[in-house]
Amino acid sequence: MATGLEKRACPITGNQSAQSYKTIIDHYTGDEYQVVKCPETQFLYLDPAPDLEHIAEHYANHAGQNMTTKPPTLFNFFRRFAFQSECHTLLNNLKPNSKIIDLGTGDGQLARFFKESQLQAKGMDFFPESEWPHDDIPYSSINLNETSVLETLDTNAIVMRHVLEHVHYPLEMIKAFHTANIDYVMVVVPNVESPAVNWFGTDWCSWDPPRHLQFFSEKTLRELFQRAGYREIGKHDHGIDEIVVSFFRKKMIQWHQDPESRTCERPEEESWYPLLESKNSLCTLAAVLQGPFLPSVLSRTFQRV
């Protein structure tokens, strides 16, 4: 049983009368979490969820390590094509040498892409500055849930690629960007209406509780930004690998729930673990094949109004 949980109101509306939706499992611990639905907007989110004091514990595993690990060359090669497609609207609206922050920068490859696109790029994330691998790109450690800090950011644009689903207070975050006079915000989040959700059920890779605290549809993502004072100006939905990583999640859940299926003392030692984990060659191939056909992620660009 997970500890350090707190009740949540709907992150968009503040409604406290959420309806039970489904039970999902943390594939790293076997703990169960409840997904609920806001009756006003149909927004899906975890309730209860780890509080700010305890959430870091749930990144002290492969999930957290993978966010900052330098990707293999092949993976990074194809991911740059995704960067170009996702950022097309944003780059067309920014002047050369504009300031841009890659918030939740992870391995820093997106910040690198922006620097090579003639922008003043900066990376920001929760890990210390000593772990930042790009000496020629500025970096700052930041708490994504400290609204007062976000309100002071000096930049023309913010990009959050697979970040917004992780923050406790997404509406307050986007409002802080508005207060900071940030003209453009681009986000990429998992699409909870992807066909793969029906295929894999609770094994779908992007349920991933409790690291993913909310689950966006096209409608609820737009609703969030409208309430914060932004309008949508661009979209480029596309596919990433859901198939291989969902099988990884399925095998991890099975390992926790069915001791007889285990051949090793830890899942990391099982033969299937390195074959199915993200950022490997099999995931890269699956992403390339899936990309043009399935809207696995919602990629949106918003402008301040």
mmCIF file of N, CA and C in Angstrom, residues 25-31 58 61-64 66 208-209 211 248-249 252-253 256 267-268 273:
data_model
loop_
_atom_site.group_PDB
_atom_site.id
_atom_site.type_symbol
_atom_site.label_atom_id
_atom_site.label_comp_id
_atom_site.label_asym_id
_atom_site.label_seq_id
_atom_site.Cartn_x
_atom_site.Cartn_y
_atom_site.Cartn_z
ATOM 1 N N ILE A 25 -2.394 0.139 -11.611
ATOM 2 C CA ILE A 25 -1.319 -0.365 -10.758
ATOM 3 C C ILE A 25 0.013 0.262 -11.138
ATOM 4 N N ASP A 26 0.792 0.610 -10.127
ATOM 5 C CA ASP A 26 2.171 1.040 -10.346
ATOM 6 C C ASP A 26 2.983 -0.205 -10.663
ATOM 7 N N HIS A 27 3.487 -0.299 -11.888
ATOM 8 C CA HIS A 27 4.181 -1.519 -12.298
ATOM 9 C C HIS A 27 5.559 -1.657 -11.672
ATOM 10 N N TYR A 28 6.020 -0.641 -10.946
ATOM 11 C CA TYR A 28 7.296 -0.766 -10.239
ATOM 12 C C TYR A 28 7.119 -1.260 -8.808
ATOM 13 N N THR A 29 5.949 -1.067 -8.219
ATOM 14 C CA THR A 29 5.734 -1.459 -6.825
ATOM 15 C C THR A 29 4.572 -2.420 -6.627
ATOM 16 N N GLY A 30 3.643 -2.461 -7.572
ATOM 17 C CA GLY A 30 2.440 -3.265 -7.406
ATOM 18 C C GLY A 30 1.335 -2.558 -6.644
ATOM 19 N N ASP A 31 1.554 -1.313 -6.201
ATOM 20 C CA ASP A 31 0.531 -0.561 -5.470
ATOM 21 C C ASP A 31 -0.606 -0.143 -6.401
ATOM 22 N N HIS A 58 8.836 8.022 -5.862
ATOM 23 C CA HIS A 58 8.329 7.216 -6.970
ATOM 24 C C HIS A 58 9.131 7.405 -8.254
ATOM 25 N N ASN A 61 13.773 4.985 -9.250
ATOM 26 C CA ASN A 61 13.754 3.692 -9.928
ATOM 27 C C ASN A 61 14.142 3.916 -11.391
ATOM 28 N N HIS A 62 13.944 2.896 -12.192
ATOM 29 C CA HIS A 62 14.299 3.007 -13.610
ATOM 30 C C HIS A 62 13.516 4.122 -14.301
ATOM 31 N N ALA A 63 12.280 4.371 -13.879
ATOM 32 C CA ALA A 63 11.467 5.416 -14.502
ATOM 33 C C ALA A 63 12.146 6.774 -14.376
ATOM 34 N N GLY A 64 12.665 7.082 -13.185
ATOM 35 C CA GLY A 64 13.351 8.347 -12.994
ATOM 36 C C GLY A 64 14.690 8.396 -13.704
ATOM 37 N N ASN A 66 15.580 6.831 -16.367
ATOM 38 C CA ASN A 66 15.420 6.839 -17.817
ATOM 39 C C ASN A 66 15.151 8.240 -18.364
ATOM 40 N N ASP A 208 0.768 4.613 -15.943
ATOM 41 C CA ASP A 208 1.986 4.866 -15.161
ATOM 42 C C ASP A 208 1.764 5.637 -13.858
ATOM 43 N N PRO A 209 0.894 5.148 -12.970
ATOM 44 C CA PRO A 209 0.747 5.835 -11.680
ATOM 45 C C PRO A 209 1.918 5.499 -10.749
ATOM 46 N N ARG A 211 3.454 8.415 -11.101
ATOM 47 C CA ARG A 211 4.259 9.450 -11.765
ATOM 48 C C ARG A 211 3.389 10.286 -12.693
ATOM 49 N N PHE A 248 5.895 -4.120 -21.626
ATOM 50 C CA PHE A 248 6.804 -4.015 -20.488
ATOM 51 C C PHE A 248 6.009 -3.807 -19.205
ATOM 52 N N ARG A 249 5.068 -2.876 -19.245
ATOM 53 C CA ARG A 249 4.225 -2.614 -18.069
ATOM 54 C C ARG A 249 3.435 -3.868 -17.683
ATOM 55 N N MET A 252 5.717 -6.344 -15.982
ATOM 56 C CA MET A 252 6.072 -5.877 -14.643
ATOM 57 C C MET A 252 4.930 -6.112 -13.655
ATOM 58 N N ILE A 253 3.698 -5.822 -14.075
ATOM 59 C CA ILE A 253 2.549 -6.054 -13.207
ATOM 60 C C ILE A 253 2.397 -7.544 -12.907
ATOM 61 N N HIS A 256 4.780 -8.724 -10.247
ATOM 62 C CA HIS A 256 4.361 -8.403 -8.878
ATOM 63 C C HIS A 256 3.192 -9.266 -8.416
ATOM 64 N N PRO A 267 12.890 -7.895 -11.055
ATOM 65 C CA PRO A 267 12.449 -7.841 -12.456
ATOM 66 C C PRO A 267 13.564 -7.398 -13.403
ATOM 67 N N GLU A 268 14.493 -6.565 -12.918
ATOM 68 C CA GLU A 268 15.589 -6.103 -13.769
ATOM 69 C C GLU A 268 16.472 -7.252 -14.256
ATOM 70 N N TYR A 273 13.242 -8.011 -19.509
ATOM 71 C CA TYR A 273 13.347 -6.626 -19.042
ATOM 72 C C TYR A 273 14.111 -5.731 -20.031
#
